[in-house]
Amino acid sequence: MNHPEQMYHYHVWASQTIMQRIQELPAAVLHQEVNSSFPTLAHALSHMYAVDQMWYLVLTGTSMPEALQICMPRNGETYATMEEYADRYVQLSDQYLAWFGHQTDLEQTLLLDNPFAGSRHTSLAEIILHLVNHGTYHRGNISTMLRQLGHASVMNDYSRFWYESSNAAV
């Protein structure tokens, strides 16, 4: 497995880990308002999902402006339960994993026409690493939000992933 794909596996694991933690809490926590980066945990999860979906569309041939137009309206859309988020994340991660199965050259570049930053040639690997980094940033937001709401978060660092994924292979 190549490094970008390994990092994507970490991204999936870490997102599932934090969603499982939220599922352990009273259901109302998902929509409880907090003064933070996002008004609720649901909004943070929706943002992460919309961005993951947008990058998947870009990786599979949709222009970035079109992918943004498709996905960003979902950025503010929230779902009623953690189960809905978990199901959507599983479906999207399955699509990514199928995409990885067909990729032979992650150093291949595409012209990324970012309406906010301009155009540049970007490798598929760079996009994946950005996606993972974006998720890490927002899982940190979610951890802070959980603490502000009076709940402990859960460790979802890459180093924990090393040990959990190596134990699964043993």
PDB file of C-alpha atoms in Angstrom:
ATOM      1  CA  MET A   1       0.000   0.000   0.000  1.00  0.00           C
ATOM      2  CA  ASN A   2       1.378   3.432  -0.914  1.00  0.00           C
ATOM      3  CA  HIS A   3       1.677   6.318   1.541  1.00  0.00           C
ATOM      4  CA  PRO A   4      -1.325   8.395   0.343  1.00  0.00           C
ATOM      5  CA  GLU A   5      -3.551   5.314   0.480  1.00  0.00           C
ATOM      6  CA  GLN A   6      -2.262   4.465   3.972  1.00  0.00           C
ATOM      7  CA  MET A   7      -3.028   8.021   5.053  1.00  0.00           C
ATOM      8  CA  TYR A   8      -6.532   7.701   3.609  1.00  0.00           C
ATOM      9  CA  HIS A   9      -7.033   4.535   5.665  1.00  0.00           C
ATOM     10  CA  TYR A  10      -5.991   6.542   8.715  1.00  0.00           C
ATOM     11  CA  HIS A  11      -8.506   9.256   7.769  1.00  0.00           C
ATOM     12  CA  VAL A  12     -11.312   6.689   7.616  1.00  0.00           C
ATOM     13  CA  TRP A  13     -10.256   5.071  10.899  1.00  0.00           C
ATOM     14  CA  ALA A  14      -9.950   8.399  12.725  1.00  0.00           C
ATOM     15  CA  SER A  15     -13.315   9.644  11.450  1.00  0.00           C
ATOM     16  CA  GLN A  16     -14.988   6.383  12.470  1.00  0.00           C
ATOM     17  CA  THR A  17     -13.287   6.567  15.874  1.00  0.00           C
ATOM     18  CA  ILE A  18     -14.606  10.030  16.652  1.00  0.00           C
ATOM     19  CA  MET A  19     -18.068   9.215  15.282  1.00  0.00           C
ATOM     20  CA  GLN A  20     -18.204   6.112  17.488  1.00  0.00           C
ATOM     21  CA  ARG A  21     -17.369   8.318  20.463  1.00  0.00           C
ATOM     22  CA  ILE A  22     -20.225  10.673  19.603  1.00  0.00           C
ATOM     23  CA  GLN A  23     -22.554   7.661  19.250  1.00  0.00           C
ATOM     24  CA  GLU A  24     -21.745   6.711  22.858  1.00  0.00           C
ATOM     25  CA  LEU A  25     -23.150  10.032  24.081  1.00  0.00           C
ATOM     26  CA  PRO A  26     -26.785  11.092  24.407  1.00  0.00           C
ATOM     27  CA  ALA A  27     -28.251  11.601  20.924  1.00  0.00           C
ATOM     28  CA  ALA A  28     -29.035  15.263  21.627  1.00  0.00           C
ATOM     29  CA  VAL A  29     -25.306  16.089  21.812  1.00  0.00           C
ATOM     30  CA  LEU A  30     -25.094  15.890  18.011  1.00  0.00           C
ATOM     31  CA  HIS A  31     -27.285  18.993  17.657  1.00  0.00           C
ATOM     32  CA  GLN A  32     -26.438  20.769  20.905  1.00  0.00           C
ATOM     33  CA  GLU A  33     -25.224  24.297  20.212  1.00  0.00           C
ATOM     34  CA  VAL A  34     -21.706  25.291  21.181  1.00  0.00           C
ATOM     35  CA  ASN A  35     -19.729  28.488  20.680  1.00  0.00           C
ATOM     36  CA  SER A  36     -16.944  27.097  18.503  1.00  0.00           C
ATOM     37  CA  SER A  37     -15.790  26.668  14.905  1.00  0.00           C
ATOM     38  CA  PHE A  38     -19.162  25.170  13.997  1.00  0.00           C
ATOM     39  CA  PRO A  39     -22.497  25.714  15.740  1.00  0.00           C
ATOM     40  CA  THR A  40     -22.979  21.967  16.388  1.00  0.00           C
ATOM     41  CA  LEU A  41     -21.137  18.682  16.010  1.00  0.00           C
ATOM     42  CA  ALA A  42     -23.553  17.856  13.196  1.00  0.00           C
ATOM     43  CA  HIS A  43     -22.432  20.946  11.278  1.00  0.00           C
ATOM     44  CA  ALA A  44     -18.771  19.967  11.682  1.00  0.00           C
ATOM     45  CA  LEU A  45     -19.464  16.428  10.443  1.00  0.00           C
ATOM     46  CA  SER A  46     -21.517  17.762   7.536  1.00  0.00           C
ATOM     47  CA  HIS A  47     -18.667  20.043   6.514  1.00  0.00           C
ATOM     48  CA  MET A  48     -16.157  17.200   6.628  1.00  0.00           C
ATOM     49  CA  TYR A  49     -18.451  14.950   4.597  1.00  0.00           C
ATOM     50  CA  ALA A  50     -19.179  17.642   1.982  1.00  0.00           C
ATOM     51  CA  VAL A  51     -15.469  18.348   1.495  1.00  0.00           C
ATOM     52  CA  ASP A  52     -14.586  14.634   1.309  1.00  0.00           C
ATOM     53  CA  GLN A  53     -17.322  14.197  -1.282  1.00  0.00           C
ATOM     54  CA  MET A  54     -16.152  17.255  -3.241  1.00  0.00           C
ATOM     55  CA  TRP A  55     -12.580  15.912  -3.449  1.00  0.00           C
ATOM     56  CA  TYR A  56     -13.863  12.497  -4.544  1.00  0.00           C
ATOM     57  CA  LEU A  57     -15.685  14.164  -7.415  1.00  0.00           C
ATOM     58  CA  VAL A  58     -12.520  16.055  -8.384  1.00  0.00           C
ATOM     59  CA  LEU A  59     -10.438  12.867  -8.260  1.00  0.00           C
ATOM     60  CA  THR A  60     -12.943  11.109 -10.513  1.00  0.00           C
ATOM     61  CA  GLY A  61     -12.964  13.805 -13.177  1.00  0.00           C
ATOM     62  CA  THR A  62     -15.368  16.533 -12.121  1.00  0.00           C
ATOM     63  CA  SER A  63     -14.005  20.077 -12.304  1.00  0.00           C
ATOM     64  CA  MET A  64     -13.475  21.703  -8.926  1.00  0.00           C
ATOM     65  CA  PRO A  65     -15.991  24.522  -9.589  1.00  0.00           C
ATOM     66  CA  GLU A  66     -18.638  21.941 -10.518  1.00  0.00           C
ATOM     67  CA  ALA A  67     -17.766  19.703  -7.553  1.00  0.00           C
ATOM     68  CA  LEU A  68     -18.046  22.696  -5.210  1.00  0.00           C
ATOM     69  CA  GLN A  69     -21.406  23.611  -6.710  1.00  0.00           C
ATOM     70  CA  ILE A  70     -22.648  20.047  -6.128  1.00  0.00           C
ATOM     71  CA  CYS A  71     -21.285  19.573  -2.596  1.00  0.00           C
ATOM     72  CA  MET A  72     -21.138  22.884  -0.822  1.00  0.00           C
ATOM     73  CA  PRO A  73     -24.914  23.282  -0.430  1.00  0.00           C
ATOM     74  CA  ARG A  74     -24.671  20.088   1.675  1.00  0.00           C
ATOM     75  CA  ASN A  75     -22.081  21.822   3.863  1.00  0.00           C
ATOM     76  CA  GLY A  76     -24.808  23.366   6.035  1.00  0.00           C
ATOM     77  CA  GLU A  77     -27.220  20.424   5.772  1.00  0.00           C
ATOM     78  CA  THR A  78     -27.291  18.280   8.874  1.00  0.00           C
ATOM     79  CA  TYR A  79     -28.594  14.784   9.451  1.00  0.00           C
ATOM     80  CA  ALA A  80     -30.761  13.727  12.357  1.00  0.00           C
ATOM     81  CA  THR A  81     -28.622  10.909  13.775  1.00  0.00           C
ATOM     82  CA  MET A  82     -25.026   9.754  14.064  1.00  0.00           C
ATOM     83  CA  GLU A  83     -26.054   6.566  12.283  1.00  0.00           C
ATOM     84  CA  GLU A  84     -26.877   8.629   9.176  1.00  0.00           C
ATOM     85  CA  TYR A  85     -23.419  10.229   9.283  1.00  0.00           C
ATOM     86  CA  ALA A  86     -21.726   6.885   9.846  1.00  0.00           C
ATOM     87  CA  ASP A  87     -23.617   5.302   6.936  1.00  0.00           C
ATOM     88  CA  ARG A  88     -22.770   8.159   4.567  1.00  0.00           C
ATOM     89  CA  TYR A  89     -19.100   8.060   5.558  1.00  0.00           C
ATOM     90  CA  VAL A  90     -18.947   4.289   4.975  1.00  0.00           C
ATOM     91  CA  GLN A  91     -20.520   4.649   1.525  1.00  0.00           C
ATOM     92  CA  LEU A  92     -18.120   7.418   0.555  1.00  0.00           C
ATOM     93  CA  SER A  93     -15.060   5.602   1.911  1.00  0.00           C
ATOM     94  CA  ASP A  94     -16.076   2.530  -0.108  1.00  0.00           C
ATOM     95  CA  GLN A  95     -16.091   4.729  -3.220  1.00  0.00           C
ATOM     96  CA  TYR A  96     -12.619   6.055  -2.362  1.00  0.00           C
ATOM     97  CA  LEU A  97     -11.272   2.553  -1.755  1.00  0.00           C
ATOM     98  CA  ALA A  98     -12.625   1.407  -5.123  1.00  0.00           C
ATOM     99  CA  TRP A  99     -10.977   4.463  -6.704  1.00  0.00           C
ATOM    100  CA  PHE A 100      -7.634   3.552  -5.102  1.00  0.00           C
ATOM    101  CA  GLY A 101      -7.988   0.061  -6.555  1.00  0.00           C
ATOM    102  CA  HIS A 102      -7.969   1.532 -10.065  1.00  0.00           C
ATOM    103  CA  GLN A 103      -5.109   4.017  -9.569  1.00  0.00           C
ATOM    104  CA  THR A 104      -1.656   3.084 -10.756  1.00  0.00           C
ATOM    105  CA  ASP A 105      -0.025   6.515 -10.619  1.00  0.00           C
ATOM    106  CA  LEU A 106      -0.870   8.825  -7.738  1.00  0.00           C
ATOM    107  CA  GLU A 107       1.820  11.241  -8.959  1.00  0.00           C
ATOM    108  CA  GLN A 108      -0.332  11.908 -12.014  1.00  0.00           C
ATOM    109  CA  THR A 109      -1.384  15.554 -12.046  1.00  0.00           C
ATOM    110  CA  LEU A 110      -4.539  17.329 -12.977  1.00  0.00           C
ATOM    111  CA  LEU A 111      -5.232  20.995 -13.488  1.00  0.00           C
ATOM    112  CA  LEU A 112      -7.030  22.059 -10.349  1.00  0.00           C
ATOM    113  CA  ASP A 113      -9.125  25.157 -11.059  1.00  0.00           C
ATOM    114  CA  ASN A 114      -9.825  26.400  -7.545  1.00  0.00           C
ATOM    115  CA  PRO A 115     -12.243  29.352  -7.769  1.00  0.00           C
ATOM    116  CA  PHE A 116     -10.855  30.714  -4.480  1.00  0.00           C
ATOM    117  CA  ALA A 117      -7.123  30.311  -5.128  1.00  0.00           C
ATOM    118  CA  GLY A 118      -6.562  29.961  -8.873  1.00  0.00           C
ATOM    119  CA  SER A 119      -5.315  27.166 -11.100  1.00  0.00           C
ATOM    120  CA  ARG A 120      -2.395  24.833 -10.508  1.00  0.00           C
ATOM    121  CA  HIS A 121      -1.269  21.372 -11.475  1.00  0.00           C
ATOM    122  CA  THR A 122      -1.828  19.117  -8.463  1.00  0.00           C
ATOM    123  CA  SER A 123      -0.972  15.456  -8.061  1.00  0.00           C
ATOM    124  CA  LEU A 124      -3.597  12.964  -6.987  1.00  0.00           C
ATOM    125  CA  ALA A 125      -1.372  12.174  -3.981  1.00  0.00           C
ATOM    126  CA  GLU A 126      -1.377  15.837  -2.931  1.00  0.00           C
ATOM    127  CA  ILE A 127      -5.161  15.900  -3.032  1.00  0.00           C
ATOM    128  CA  ILE A 128      -5.385  12.797  -0.845  1.00  0.00           C
ATOM    129  CA  LEU A 129      -2.896  14.214   1.657  1.00  0.00           C
ATOM    130  CA  HIS A 130      -4.823  17.492   1.742  1.00  0.00           C
ATOM    131  CA  LEU A 131      -8.062  15.577   2.332  1.00  0.00           C
ATOM    132  CA  VAL A 132      -6.496  13.725   5.270  1.00  0.00           C
ATOM    133  CA  ASN A 133      -5.029  16.915   6.716  1.00  0.00           C
ATOM    134  CA  HIS A 134      -8.387  18.685   6.413  1.00  0.00           C
ATOM    135  CA  GLY A 135     -10.078  15.837   8.274  1.00  0.00           C
ATOM    136  CA  THR A 136      -7.446  15.894  11.026  1.00  0.00           C
ATOM    137  CA  TYR A 137      -7.972  19.623  11.501  1.00  0.00           C
ATOM    138  CA  HIS A 138     -11.728  19.270  11.852  1.00  0.00           C
ATOM    139  CA  ARG A 139     -11.559  16.202  14.084  1.00  0.00           C
ATOM    140  CA  GLY A 140      -9.550  18.484  16.371  1.00  0.00           C
ATOM    141  CA  ASN A 141     -12.409  20.990  16.215  1.00  0.00           C
ATOM    142  CA  ILE A 142     -14.835  18.214  17.130  1.00  0.00           C
ATOM    143  CA  SER A 143     -12.668  17.127  20.074  1.00  0.00           C
ATOM    144  CA  THR A 144     -12.664  20.704  21.381  1.00  0.00           C
ATOM    145  CA  MET A 145     -16.410  20.989  20.872  1.00  0.00           C
ATOM    146  CA  LEU A 146     -16.976  17.754  22.803  1.00  0.00           C
ATOM    147  CA  ARG A 147     -14.959  19.114  25.718  1.00  0.00           C
ATOM    148  CA  GLN A 148     -16.894  22.400  25.615  1.00  0.00           C
ATOM    149  CA  LEU A 149     -20.091  20.350  25.816  1.00  0.00           C
ATOM    150  CA  GLY A 150     -18.752  18.559  28.906  1.00  0.00           C
ATOM    151  CA  HIS A 151     -17.698  15.273  27.288  1.00  0.00           C
ATOM    152  CA  ALA A 152     -14.344  13.626  26.791  1.00  0.00           C
ATOM    153  CA  SER A 153     -13.159  13.085  23.256  1.00  0.00           C
ATOM    154  CA  VAL A 154     -11.179  10.074  22.067  1.00  0.00           C
ATOM    155  CA  MET A 155      -7.613   9.752  20.886  1.00  0.00           C
ATOM    156  CA  ASN A 156      -7.535   9.517  17.108  1.00  0.00           C
ATOM    157  CA  ASP A 157      -3.892  10.381  16.412  1.00  0.00           C
ATOM    158  CA  TYR A 158      -2.011   8.745  13.592  1.00  0.00           C
ATOM    159  CA  SER A 159       0.273   7.006  16.091  1.00  0.00           C
ATOM    160  CA  ARG A 160      -2.722   5.245  17.655  1.00  0.00           C
ATOM    161  CA  PHE A 161      -3.756   4.137  14.186  1.00  0.00           C
ATOM    162  CA  TRP A 162      -0.301   2.533  13.746  1.00  0.00           C
ATOM    163  CA  TYR A 163      -0.872   0.292  16.730  1.00  0.00           C
ATOM    164  CA  GLU A 164      -4.519  -0.500  16.064  1.00  0.00           C
ATOM    165  CA  SER A 165      -3.930  -1.309  12.414  1.00  0.00           C
ATOM    166  CA  SER A 166      -0.826  -3.407  13.194  1.00  0.00           C
ATOM    167  CA  ASN A 167      -2.738  -5.324  15.885  1.00  0.00           C
ATOM    168  CA  ALA A 168      -5.501  -6.060  13.364  1.00  0.00           C
ATOM    169  CA  ALA A 169      -2.900  -7.582  11.044  1.00  0.00           C
ATOM    170  CA  VAL A 170      -1.301  -9.751  13.775  1.00  0.00           C
TER     171      VAL A 170
END
